[in-house]
XYZ file of C-alpha atoms in Angstrom:
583
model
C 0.000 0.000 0.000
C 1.208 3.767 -1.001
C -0.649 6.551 0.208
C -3.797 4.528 0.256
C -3.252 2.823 -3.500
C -3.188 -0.909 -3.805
C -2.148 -3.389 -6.140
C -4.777 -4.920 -6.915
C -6.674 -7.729 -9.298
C -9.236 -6.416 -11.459
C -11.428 -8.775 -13.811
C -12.226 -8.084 -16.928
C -14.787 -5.415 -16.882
C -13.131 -3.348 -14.219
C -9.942 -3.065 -16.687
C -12.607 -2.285 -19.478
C -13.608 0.580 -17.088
C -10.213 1.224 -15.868
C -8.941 1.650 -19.669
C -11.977 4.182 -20.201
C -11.025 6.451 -17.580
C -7.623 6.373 -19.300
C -8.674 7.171 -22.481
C -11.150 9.633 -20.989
C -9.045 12.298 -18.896
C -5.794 12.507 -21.446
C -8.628 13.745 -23.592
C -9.860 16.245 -20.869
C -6.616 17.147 -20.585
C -5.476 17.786 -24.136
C -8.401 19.844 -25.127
C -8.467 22.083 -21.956
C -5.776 23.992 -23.341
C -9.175 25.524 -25.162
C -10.359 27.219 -22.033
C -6.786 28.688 -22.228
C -7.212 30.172 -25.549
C -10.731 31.117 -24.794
C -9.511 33.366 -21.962
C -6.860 34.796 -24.777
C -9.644 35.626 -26.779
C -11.880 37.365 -23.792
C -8.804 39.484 -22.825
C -8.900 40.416 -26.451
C -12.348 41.813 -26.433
C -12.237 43.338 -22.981
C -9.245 45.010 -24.170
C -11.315 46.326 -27.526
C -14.405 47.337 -25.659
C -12.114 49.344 -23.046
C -10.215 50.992 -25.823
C -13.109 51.724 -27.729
C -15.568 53.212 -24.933
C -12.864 55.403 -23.575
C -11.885 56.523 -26.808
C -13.842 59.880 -27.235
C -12.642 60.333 -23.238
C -9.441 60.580 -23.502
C -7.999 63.803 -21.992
C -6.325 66.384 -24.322
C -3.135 67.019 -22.008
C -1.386 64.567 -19.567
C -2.437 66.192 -16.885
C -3.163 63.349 -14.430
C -5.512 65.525 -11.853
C -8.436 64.996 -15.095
C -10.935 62.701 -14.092
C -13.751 60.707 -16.643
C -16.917 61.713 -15.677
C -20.043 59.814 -16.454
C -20.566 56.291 -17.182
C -17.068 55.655 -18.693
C -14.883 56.034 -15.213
C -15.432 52.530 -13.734
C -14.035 51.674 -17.661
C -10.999 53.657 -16.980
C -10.639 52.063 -13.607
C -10.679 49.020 -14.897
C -8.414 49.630 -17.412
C -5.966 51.229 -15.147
C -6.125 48.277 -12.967
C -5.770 45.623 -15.685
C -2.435 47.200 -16.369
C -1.235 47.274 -13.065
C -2.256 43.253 -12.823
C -0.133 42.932 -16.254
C 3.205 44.786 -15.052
C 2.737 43.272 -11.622
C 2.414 39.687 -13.523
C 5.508 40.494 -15.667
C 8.147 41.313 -12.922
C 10.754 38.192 -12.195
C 10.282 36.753 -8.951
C 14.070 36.253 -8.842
C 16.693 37.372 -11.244
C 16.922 34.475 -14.219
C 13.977 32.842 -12.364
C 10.962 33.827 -14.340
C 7.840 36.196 -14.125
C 5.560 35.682 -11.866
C 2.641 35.003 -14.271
C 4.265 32.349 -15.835
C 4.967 30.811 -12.012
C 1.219 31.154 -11.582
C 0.453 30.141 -14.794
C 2.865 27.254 -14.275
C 1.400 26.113 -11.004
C -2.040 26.428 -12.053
C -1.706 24.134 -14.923
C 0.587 21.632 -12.914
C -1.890 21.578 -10.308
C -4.828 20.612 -12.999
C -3.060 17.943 -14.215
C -2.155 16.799 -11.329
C -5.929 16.477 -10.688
C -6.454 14.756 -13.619
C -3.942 11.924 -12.627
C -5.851 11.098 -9.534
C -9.402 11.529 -10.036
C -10.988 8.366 -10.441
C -8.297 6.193 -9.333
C -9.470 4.793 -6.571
C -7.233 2.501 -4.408
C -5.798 0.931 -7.481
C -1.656 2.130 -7.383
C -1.523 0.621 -11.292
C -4.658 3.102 -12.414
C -2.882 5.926 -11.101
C 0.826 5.068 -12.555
C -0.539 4.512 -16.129
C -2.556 7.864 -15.596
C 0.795 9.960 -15.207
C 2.209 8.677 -18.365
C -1.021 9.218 -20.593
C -1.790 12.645 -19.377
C 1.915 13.842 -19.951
C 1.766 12.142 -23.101
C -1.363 13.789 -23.704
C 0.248 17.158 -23.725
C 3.222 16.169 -26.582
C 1.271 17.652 -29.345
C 0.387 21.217 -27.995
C 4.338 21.045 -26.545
C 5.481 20.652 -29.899
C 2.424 23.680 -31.251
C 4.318 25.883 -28.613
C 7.863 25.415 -30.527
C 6.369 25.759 -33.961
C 8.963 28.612 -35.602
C 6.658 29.372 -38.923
C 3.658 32.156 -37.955
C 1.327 29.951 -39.342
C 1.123 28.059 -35.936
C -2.206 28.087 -34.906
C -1.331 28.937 -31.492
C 0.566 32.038 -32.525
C -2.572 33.165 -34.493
C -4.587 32.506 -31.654
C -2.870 33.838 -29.088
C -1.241 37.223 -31.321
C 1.769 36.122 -29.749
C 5.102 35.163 -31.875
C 7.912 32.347 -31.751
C 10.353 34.088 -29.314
C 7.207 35.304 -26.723
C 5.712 31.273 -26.557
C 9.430 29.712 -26.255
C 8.844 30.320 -22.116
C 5.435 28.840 -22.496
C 6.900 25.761 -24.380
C 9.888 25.545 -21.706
C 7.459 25.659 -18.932
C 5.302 22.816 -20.385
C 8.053 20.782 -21.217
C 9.363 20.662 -17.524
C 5.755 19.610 -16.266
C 5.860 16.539 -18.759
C 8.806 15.958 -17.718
C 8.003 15.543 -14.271
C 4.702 13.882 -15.143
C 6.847 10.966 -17.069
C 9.433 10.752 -14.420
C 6.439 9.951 -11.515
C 5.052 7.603 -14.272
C 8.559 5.944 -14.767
C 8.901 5.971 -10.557
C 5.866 4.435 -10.019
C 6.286 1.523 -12.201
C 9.417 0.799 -11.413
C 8.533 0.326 -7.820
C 5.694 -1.555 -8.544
C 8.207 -3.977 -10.477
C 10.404 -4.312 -7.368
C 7.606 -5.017 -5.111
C 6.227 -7.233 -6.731
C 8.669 -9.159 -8.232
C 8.317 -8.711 -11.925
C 11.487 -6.586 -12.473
C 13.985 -9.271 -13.299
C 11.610 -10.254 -16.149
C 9.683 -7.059 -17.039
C 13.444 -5.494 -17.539
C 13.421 -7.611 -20.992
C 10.367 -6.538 -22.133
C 10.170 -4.513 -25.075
C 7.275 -1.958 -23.733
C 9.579 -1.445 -20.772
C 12.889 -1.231 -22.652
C 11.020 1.589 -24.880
C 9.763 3.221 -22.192
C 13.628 3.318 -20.531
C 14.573 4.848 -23.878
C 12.045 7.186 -23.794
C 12.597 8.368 -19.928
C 16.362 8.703 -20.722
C 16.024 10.675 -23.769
C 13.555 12.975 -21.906
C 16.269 13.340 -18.731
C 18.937 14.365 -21.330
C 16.956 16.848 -23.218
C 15.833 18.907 -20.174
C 19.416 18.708 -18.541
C 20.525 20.534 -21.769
C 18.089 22.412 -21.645
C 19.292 23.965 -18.184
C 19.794 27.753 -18.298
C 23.548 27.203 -16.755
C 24.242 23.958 -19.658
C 22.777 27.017 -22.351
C 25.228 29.538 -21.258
C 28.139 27.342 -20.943
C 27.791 25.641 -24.666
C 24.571 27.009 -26.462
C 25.530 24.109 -29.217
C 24.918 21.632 -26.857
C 21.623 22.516 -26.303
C 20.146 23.337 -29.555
C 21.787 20.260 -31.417
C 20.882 17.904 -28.150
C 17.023 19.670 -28.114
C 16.278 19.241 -32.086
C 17.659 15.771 -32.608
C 15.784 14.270 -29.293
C 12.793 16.203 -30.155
C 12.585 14.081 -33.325
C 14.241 10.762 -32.316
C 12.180 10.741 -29.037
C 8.679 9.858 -31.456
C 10.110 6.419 -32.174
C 10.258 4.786 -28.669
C 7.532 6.124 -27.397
C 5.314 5.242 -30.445
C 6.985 1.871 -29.413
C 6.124 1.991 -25.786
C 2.626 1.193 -25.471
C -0.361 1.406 -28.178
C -2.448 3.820 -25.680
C -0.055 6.914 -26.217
C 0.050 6.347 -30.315
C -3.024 8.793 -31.009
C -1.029 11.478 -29.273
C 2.116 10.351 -30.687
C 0.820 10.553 -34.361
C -0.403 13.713 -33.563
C 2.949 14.795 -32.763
C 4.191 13.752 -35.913
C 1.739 15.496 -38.260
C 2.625 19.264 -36.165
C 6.686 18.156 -36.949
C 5.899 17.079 -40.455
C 3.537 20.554 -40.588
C 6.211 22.437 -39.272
C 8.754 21.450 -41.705
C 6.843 22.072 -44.384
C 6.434 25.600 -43.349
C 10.140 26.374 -42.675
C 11.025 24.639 -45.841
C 8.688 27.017 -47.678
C 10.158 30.049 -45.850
C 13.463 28.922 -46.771
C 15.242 31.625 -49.706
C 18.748 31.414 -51.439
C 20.367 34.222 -52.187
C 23.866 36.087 -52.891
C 25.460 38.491 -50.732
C 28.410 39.668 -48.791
C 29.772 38.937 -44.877
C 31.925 41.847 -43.571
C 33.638 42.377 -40.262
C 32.904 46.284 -39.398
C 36.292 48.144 -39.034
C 37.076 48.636 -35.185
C 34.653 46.905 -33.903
C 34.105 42.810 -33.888
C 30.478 43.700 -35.527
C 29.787 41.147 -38.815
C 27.514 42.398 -41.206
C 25.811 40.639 -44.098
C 24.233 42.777 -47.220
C 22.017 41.005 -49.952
C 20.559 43.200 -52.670
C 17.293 42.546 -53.456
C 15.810 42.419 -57.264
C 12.336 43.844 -58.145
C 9.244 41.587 -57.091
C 11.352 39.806 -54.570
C 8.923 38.645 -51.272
C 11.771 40.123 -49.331
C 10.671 43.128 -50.260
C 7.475 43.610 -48.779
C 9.086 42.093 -45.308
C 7.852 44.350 -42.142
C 10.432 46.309 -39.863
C 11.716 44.503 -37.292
C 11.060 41.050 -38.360
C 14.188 38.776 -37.968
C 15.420 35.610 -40.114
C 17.408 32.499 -40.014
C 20.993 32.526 -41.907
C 23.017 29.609 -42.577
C 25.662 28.965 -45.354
C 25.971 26.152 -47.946
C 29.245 24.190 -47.333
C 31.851 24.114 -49.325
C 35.705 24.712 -48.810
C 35.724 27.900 -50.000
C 33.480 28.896 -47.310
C 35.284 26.948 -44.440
C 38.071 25.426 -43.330
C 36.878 22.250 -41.944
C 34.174 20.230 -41.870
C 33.279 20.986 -38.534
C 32.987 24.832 -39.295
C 31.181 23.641 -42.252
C 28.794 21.505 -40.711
C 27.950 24.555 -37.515
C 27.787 27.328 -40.536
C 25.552 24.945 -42.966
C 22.699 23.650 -39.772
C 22.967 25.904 -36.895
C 21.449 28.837 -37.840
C 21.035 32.289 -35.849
C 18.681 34.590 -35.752
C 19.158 37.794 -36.917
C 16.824 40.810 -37.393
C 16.547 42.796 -40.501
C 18.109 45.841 -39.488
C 16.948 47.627 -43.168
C 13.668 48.674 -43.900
C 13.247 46.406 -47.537
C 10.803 47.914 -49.768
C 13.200 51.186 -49.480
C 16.731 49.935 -49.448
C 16.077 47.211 -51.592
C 18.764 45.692 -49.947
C 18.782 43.125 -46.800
C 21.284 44.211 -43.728
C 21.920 42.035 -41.127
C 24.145 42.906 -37.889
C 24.988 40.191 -34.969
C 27.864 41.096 -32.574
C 30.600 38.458 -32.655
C 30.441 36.292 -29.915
C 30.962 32.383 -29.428
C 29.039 29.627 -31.571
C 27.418 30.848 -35.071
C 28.318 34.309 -35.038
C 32.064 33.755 -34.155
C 31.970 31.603 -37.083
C 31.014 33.951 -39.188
C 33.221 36.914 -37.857
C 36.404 34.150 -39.316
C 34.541 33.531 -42.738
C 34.130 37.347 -42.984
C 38.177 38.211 -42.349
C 39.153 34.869 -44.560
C 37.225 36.514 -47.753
C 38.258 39.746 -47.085
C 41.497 40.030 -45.334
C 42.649 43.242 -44.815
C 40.237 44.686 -47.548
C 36.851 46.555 -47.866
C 35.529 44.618 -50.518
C 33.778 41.340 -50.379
C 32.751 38.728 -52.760
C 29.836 37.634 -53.027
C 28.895 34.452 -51.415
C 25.116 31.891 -51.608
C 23.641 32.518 -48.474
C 20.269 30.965 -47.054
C 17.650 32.650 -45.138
C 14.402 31.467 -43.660
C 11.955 33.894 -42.337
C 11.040 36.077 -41.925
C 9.031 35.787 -38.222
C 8.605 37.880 -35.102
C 6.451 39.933 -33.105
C 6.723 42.927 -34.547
C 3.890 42.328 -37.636
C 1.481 42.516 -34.636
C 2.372 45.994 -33.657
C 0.378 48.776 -33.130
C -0.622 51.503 -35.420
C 2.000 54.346 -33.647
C 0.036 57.455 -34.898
C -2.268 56.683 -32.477
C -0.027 57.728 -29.892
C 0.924 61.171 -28.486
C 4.955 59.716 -27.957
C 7.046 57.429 -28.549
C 9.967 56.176 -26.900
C 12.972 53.810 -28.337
C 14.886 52.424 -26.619
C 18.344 50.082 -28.162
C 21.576 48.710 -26.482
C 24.007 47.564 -28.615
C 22.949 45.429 -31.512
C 19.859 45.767 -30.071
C 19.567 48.689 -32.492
C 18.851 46.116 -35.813
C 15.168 45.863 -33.931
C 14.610 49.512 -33.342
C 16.062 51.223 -36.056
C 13.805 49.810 -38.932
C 10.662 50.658 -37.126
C 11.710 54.168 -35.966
C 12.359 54.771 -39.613
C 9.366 53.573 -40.722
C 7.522 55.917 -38.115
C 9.297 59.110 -39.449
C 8.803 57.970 -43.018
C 4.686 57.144 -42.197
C 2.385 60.102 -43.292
C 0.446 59.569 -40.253
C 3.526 61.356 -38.123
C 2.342 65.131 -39.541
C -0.469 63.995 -36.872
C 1.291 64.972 -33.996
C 3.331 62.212 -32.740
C 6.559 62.819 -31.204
C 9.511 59.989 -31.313
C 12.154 59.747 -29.685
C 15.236 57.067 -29.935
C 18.053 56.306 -27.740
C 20.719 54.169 -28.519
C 23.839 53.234 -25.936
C 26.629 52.008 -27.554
C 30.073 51.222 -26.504
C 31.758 53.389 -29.031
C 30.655 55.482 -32.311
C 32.215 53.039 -34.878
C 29.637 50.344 -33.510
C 26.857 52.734 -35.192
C 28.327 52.823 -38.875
C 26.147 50.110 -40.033
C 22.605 52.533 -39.462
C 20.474 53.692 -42.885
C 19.181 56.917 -41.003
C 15.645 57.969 -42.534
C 15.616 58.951 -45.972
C 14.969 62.644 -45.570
C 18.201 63.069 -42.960
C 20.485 60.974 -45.192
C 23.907 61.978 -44.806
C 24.043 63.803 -47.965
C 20.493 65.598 -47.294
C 20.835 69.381 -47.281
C 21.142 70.553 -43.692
C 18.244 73.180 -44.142
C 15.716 70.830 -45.497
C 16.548 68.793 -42.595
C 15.911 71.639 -40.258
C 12.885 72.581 -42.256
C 11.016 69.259 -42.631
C 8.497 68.425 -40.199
C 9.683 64.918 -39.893
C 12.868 66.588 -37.816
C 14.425 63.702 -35.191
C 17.731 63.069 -34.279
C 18.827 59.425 -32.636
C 20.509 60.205 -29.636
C 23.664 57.412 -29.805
C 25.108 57.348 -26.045
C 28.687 55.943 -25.897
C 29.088 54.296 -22.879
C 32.958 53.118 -23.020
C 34.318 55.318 -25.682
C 38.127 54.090 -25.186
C 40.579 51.306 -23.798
C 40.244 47.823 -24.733
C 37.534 46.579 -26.270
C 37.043 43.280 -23.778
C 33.864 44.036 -21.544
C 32.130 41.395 -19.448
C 28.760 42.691 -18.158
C 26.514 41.081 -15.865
C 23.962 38.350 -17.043
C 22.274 38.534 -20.010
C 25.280 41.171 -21.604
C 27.344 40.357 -24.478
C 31.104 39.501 -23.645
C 32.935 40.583 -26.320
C 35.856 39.784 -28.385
C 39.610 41.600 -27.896
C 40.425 44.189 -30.578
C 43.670 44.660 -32.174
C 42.866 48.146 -33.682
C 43.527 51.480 -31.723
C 40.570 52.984 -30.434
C 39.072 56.483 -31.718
C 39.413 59.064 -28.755
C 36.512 60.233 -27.471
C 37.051 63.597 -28.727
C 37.698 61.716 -31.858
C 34.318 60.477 -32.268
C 32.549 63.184 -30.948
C 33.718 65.379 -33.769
C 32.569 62.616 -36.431
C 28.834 62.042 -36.301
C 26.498 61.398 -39.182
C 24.010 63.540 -39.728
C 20.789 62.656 -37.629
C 22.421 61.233 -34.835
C 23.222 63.676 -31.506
C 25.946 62.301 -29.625
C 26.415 61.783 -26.141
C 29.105 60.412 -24.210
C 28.352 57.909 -21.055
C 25.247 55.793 -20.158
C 21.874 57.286 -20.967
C 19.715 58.409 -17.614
C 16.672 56.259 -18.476
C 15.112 57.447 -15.455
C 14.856 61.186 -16.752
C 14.072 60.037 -20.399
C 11.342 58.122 -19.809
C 9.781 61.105 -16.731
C 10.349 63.245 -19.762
C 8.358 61.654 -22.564
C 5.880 60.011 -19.902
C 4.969 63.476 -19.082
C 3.980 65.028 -22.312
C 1.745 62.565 -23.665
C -1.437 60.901 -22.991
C -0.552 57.972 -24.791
C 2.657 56.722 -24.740
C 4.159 53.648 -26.734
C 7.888 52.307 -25.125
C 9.611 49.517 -27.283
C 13.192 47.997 -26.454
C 15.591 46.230 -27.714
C 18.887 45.575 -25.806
C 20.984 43.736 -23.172
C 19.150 42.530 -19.833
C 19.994 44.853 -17.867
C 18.898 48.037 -19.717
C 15.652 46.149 -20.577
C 15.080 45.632 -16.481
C 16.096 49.789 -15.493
C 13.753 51.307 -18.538
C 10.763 48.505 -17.381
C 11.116 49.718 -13.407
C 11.093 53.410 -14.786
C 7.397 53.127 -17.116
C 6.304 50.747 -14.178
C 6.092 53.629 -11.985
C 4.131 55.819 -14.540
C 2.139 52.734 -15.393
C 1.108 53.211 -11.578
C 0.198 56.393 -11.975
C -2.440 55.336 -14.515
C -0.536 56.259 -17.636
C -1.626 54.496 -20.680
C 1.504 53.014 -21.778
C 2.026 50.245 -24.640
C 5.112 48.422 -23.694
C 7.200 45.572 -26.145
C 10.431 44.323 -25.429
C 12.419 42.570 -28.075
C 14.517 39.919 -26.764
C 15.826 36.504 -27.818
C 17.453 33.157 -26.754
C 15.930 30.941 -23.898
C-alpha cells in the first residue's frame, strides 16, 4: 500500500472501465488547453471594448488631476487596474527565475493535471501510474504547437503572440511533462520491485522503450538547463532538435495507448517542416567584419518583385551557409555554418533599401563563425565577394504591432545590436504620413563606441548627404541620440547576465574627442550611459498615450521597465514591447 493505492486484481470489466477512464481524462486534458485560448480571446475583447468606450474620453493634455466623468470612469478604472495586474504579472520573482505570471500560470496548470492523474483512481496504485504517463503524453502535441517557428502556428494566431514570446510557455510545459513521465517511470518501477516482476519485465520490449524514452527525456531537459545554455549554447540546440525528433520512435513503441497522441505529434513536426522549408530563400550576398569593432555584417541586394521586399520592420530571419571549402576550413565549421542557424533581425527597412542588412555582434558559436569567414574573404580589404547565403523567415512579433500614430509619444529604446530591432521601425515611423499627426519619437541608442553605429540607414529625408536646411525645415525633424558608454581602452567588456562579452580588438581605439567630432548627420551624440530614469519622466509626461519599445541587453531592458512601471502606476496608458531573444 502507497498513500492509500493498492495493487490490486481487477477482472475483466473493471480493466474495461479502468482503460476508459484512461482514455477519458488525457482527452480532458489535451483539449483544456481551449479554455486557455478562450480566456486569450476574452482578454482580447475586454481590451477592444475598453479601448473603444474610452476613446472619445481621452484627456487632451497629460495632466493626471483629469478625471472621466459619467458612465465611462469605472471603464478607466478598470483599465488602469488591468495594467497594473499585467506589469505586476511580468516582474521576475528572482533574477533568471521567471515572471511571476508564468509561475502562476505554471502552477495552475501543474496543479490541474495533477488532478487529472488522480481523479478516479481509486485505491488501485496501477490506475494511477498509467494515468501519469497518458496525461503527460497527452500534452506532446500542444508542446510541440508551442515550438512551432513558422507564424502559421495556430497557437501564434490565436494567441497574437510570436515564436520568441511562446518559447517560455513551451519551456514551462516541457518541464511539467517531464516531471509527469518521471512519476510515471517511478511508479512503475517500484511496482516492479515489489512485486517481483522486475527481473523479467526489464526484458520486455514496452519497458525497454519506455527506458529509452525516460532517458532521452532526462537528457533533453538537462541541456536544456539555463547554466548547460550559457556554458555551450551548441549543446543545447543540437541535443534539443535531434531528441525532439528521435524521441517519437520509442515512445510510439512503448505502449499502443499513447500512439493517437504520438501521431499527432508527428503530423505538427511534419507541418512544421513544411512551413520552414517554404520560408526557406537562397540568395547572394556579402559577410563583412565592421572596421574597429568585432560587428559582422551581411548585405544582400534585393531584385524587383522579390517577397523580401514587402518584409515588415523589425522582423528577424534564419541565416546559414551552404558548405563548401571555400566557405570553411573544416568540416566541422562547415557543418555549424551549414545547420545551426542564428537569428538575426533585418536591421533595413526592404521595400526602401532594396537591400537586406543584417548585424549580430561576434560572440561564441554561429556568429564567431562567421566573424572568421568574414576576415578569410576579405582580409585586410573593404571589398567582399559575393557568397550563396540561405535565409528562412522572416518571423517575429513585430507584424502585430500597433498603429504608432495613435499615440501622443514614442519612446525607443536600443543597447548595442539591439539597435537592428529599433532602427527599422523608428524609420518607418518618421517615413509614415500619419507622423504630420502629432506624434513625437524619440530614440536612444547606448553604444560602446561610435564606430559600432556605422552600419545605421538613417531615414531617408536626414540621409547623410540631405541638405542641412531641409533637414531643419522638414516636419519629420528627429535626431537618434547614440550614447557611448565606453568610448576608449580595450575593447574586452564582461557585463553582468544577459550582456554580451565581447571579443579583444587589435585596432587602436578612436578618442573620445575623436568620435565626438565625427557624427552622421541625424544622430546627436552623447558620451556615457543614458539616464533612463529622466528620459522616460520626460516623454511620460507630455503625452497621454505613450508607446515604449526595447531592444537591448538585460539589464537596460530591467532599469527602462522599473522606470514606465512607476508611470504605469500612476495610470498612464503606456504600450510596452520588449524585443529579446534566446531561452
Amino acid at each position: 500500500m502507497v498513500w492509500g493505492y493498492e495493487f490490486v486484481n481487477l477482472n475483466d470489466d473493471q480493466k474495461h472501465a479502468r482503460r476508459r477512464l484512461l482514455e477519458l481524462y488525457p482527452a480532458v486534458a489535451e483539449w483544456s488547453v481551449l479554455v486557455v485560448i478562450a480566456l486569450f480571446q476574452l482578454s482580447f475583447l475586454l481590451s477592444w471594448l475598453l479601448k473603444y468606450a474610452l476613446e472619445d474620453e481621452r484627456p487632451g493634455s497629460p495632466s493626471f488631476s483629469k478625471r472621466v466623468s459619467g458612465s465611462a470612469a469605472w471603464l478607466k478604472n478598470a483599465r488602469q487596474h488591468w495594467a497594473r495586474l499585467r506589469w505586476w504579472a511580468r516582474k521576475p520573482v528572482m533574477r533568471n527565475w521567471g515572471s511571476r505570471g508564468e509561475w502562476i500560470f505554471g502552477s495552475l496548470w501543474a496543479v490541474w493535471l495533477l488532478y487529472l492523474c488522480v481523479v478516479d483512481t481509486g485505491n488501485d496504485y496501477l490506475h494511477l501510474t498509467k494515468r501519469f504517463g497518458i496525461i503527460g503524453a497527452s500534452q506532446l502535441p500542444f508542446q510541440y504547437l508551442l515550438a512551432m517557428r513558422a507564424p502559421y502556428s495556430p497557437v501564434q494566431f490565436l494567441t497574437r503572440m510570436s515564436h520568441e514570446e511562446l518559447k517560455k510557455s513551451h519551456e514551462i510545459l516541457g518541464r511539467i511533462i517531464y516531471f509527469l513521465f518521471i512519476l510515471h517511470g517511478i511508479f512503475y518501477m517500484n511496482f516492479f520491485v515489489q512485486s517481483g516482476f522486475l527481473a523479467k519485465r526489464i526484458k520486455d520490449k514496452d519497458v525497454i522503450f519506455g527506458i529509452i524514452s525516460l532517458t532521452l527525456f532526462i537528457v533533453v531537459n538537462t541541456t536544456a538547463m539555463e547554466n548547460v545554455r550559457r556554458w555551450n549554447y551548441r549543446v543545447f540546440y543540437v541535443s534539443h532538435i535531434l531528441i525532439a525528433n528521435l524521441i517519437i520512435v520509442p515512445l510510439y513503441l512503448h505502449v499502443t495507448h499513447i500512439r493517437p497522441y504520438v501521431l499527432q505529434v508527428i503530423v505538427v513536426n511534419t507541418l512544421h517542416a513544411a512551413f520552414r522549408f517554404q520560408r526557406l530563400t537562397h540568395y547572394a550576398g556579402t559577410v563583412k567584419l565592421l572596421p574597429g569593432t568585432n560587428l559582422v555584417e551581411i548585405r544582400i541586394p534585393l531584385n524587383a518583385g522579390e517577397a523580401a521586399l514587402k518584409w515588415k520592420p523589425g522582423q528577424h530571419v534564419y541565416l546559414s551557409l551552404p558548405s563548401g571549402k571555400a566557405y570553411s576550413t573544416s568540416a566541422k565549421d562547415q557543418f555549424v555554418l551549414r545547420h545551426q542557424a542564428n537569428p538575426f533581425t533585418v536591421a533595413s527597412v526592404p521595400s526602401q533599401d532594396r537591400e537586406l542588412l543584417l548585424v549580430a555582434r561576434a560572440i561564441n558559436g554561429n556568429t564567431k563563425q562567421l566573424a572568421k569567414l568574414a576576415h578569410s574573404l576579405s582580409p585586410g580589404t573593404d571589398e567582399a565577394p559575393n557568397i550563396p547565403l540561405a535565409l528562412e523567415g522572416p518571423y517575429g512579433a513585430s507584424t502585430r504591432l500597433p498603429d504608432f500614430s495613435t499615440f501622443d509619444r514614442i519612446l525607443l529604446v536600443a543597447g548595442g545590436v539591439g539597435a537592428t530591432f529599433i532602427m527599422p521601425i523608428y524609420r518607418s515611423i518618421l517615413d509614415s504620413t500619419d507622423h504630420t499627426l502629432g506624434t513625437q519619437v524619440r530614440f536612444i541608442w547606448a553604444v560602446r563606441k561610435l564606430s559600432e553605429a556605422q552600419w545605421a540607414s538613417l531615414p531617408s529625408h536626414e540621409d547623410e548627404d540631405a541638405d542641412d536646411s531641409e533637414a531643419v525645415s522638414s516636419s519629420h525633424r528627429s535626431v537618434v541620440e547614440v550614447c557611448i558608454t565606453r568610448p576608449s581602452g580595450p575593447n574586452l567588456q564582461m557585463g553582468g547576465p544577459g550582456d554580451d562579452i565581447e571579443m579583444a580588438e587589435d585596432e587602436q581605439l578612436l578618442s573620445l574627442e575623436e568620435q565626438m567630432g565625427k557624427p552622421r548627420k541625424g544622430m546627436a551624440v552623447k558620451e556615457g550611459r543614458p539616464r533612463v530614469s529622466k528620459i522616460v519622466d520626460e516623454v511620460c509626461s507630455k503625452g497621454t498615450r505613450i508607446a515604449v519599445l526595447v531592444c537591448g541587453p538585460q539589464s537596460l531592458t530591467e532599469e527602462l521597465s522599473r522606470t514606465v512601471e512607476s508611470w504605469v502606476q500612476k495610470g498612464s496608458d503606456i504600450y510596452w514591447h520588449e524585443e529579446t531573444f534566446g531561452w
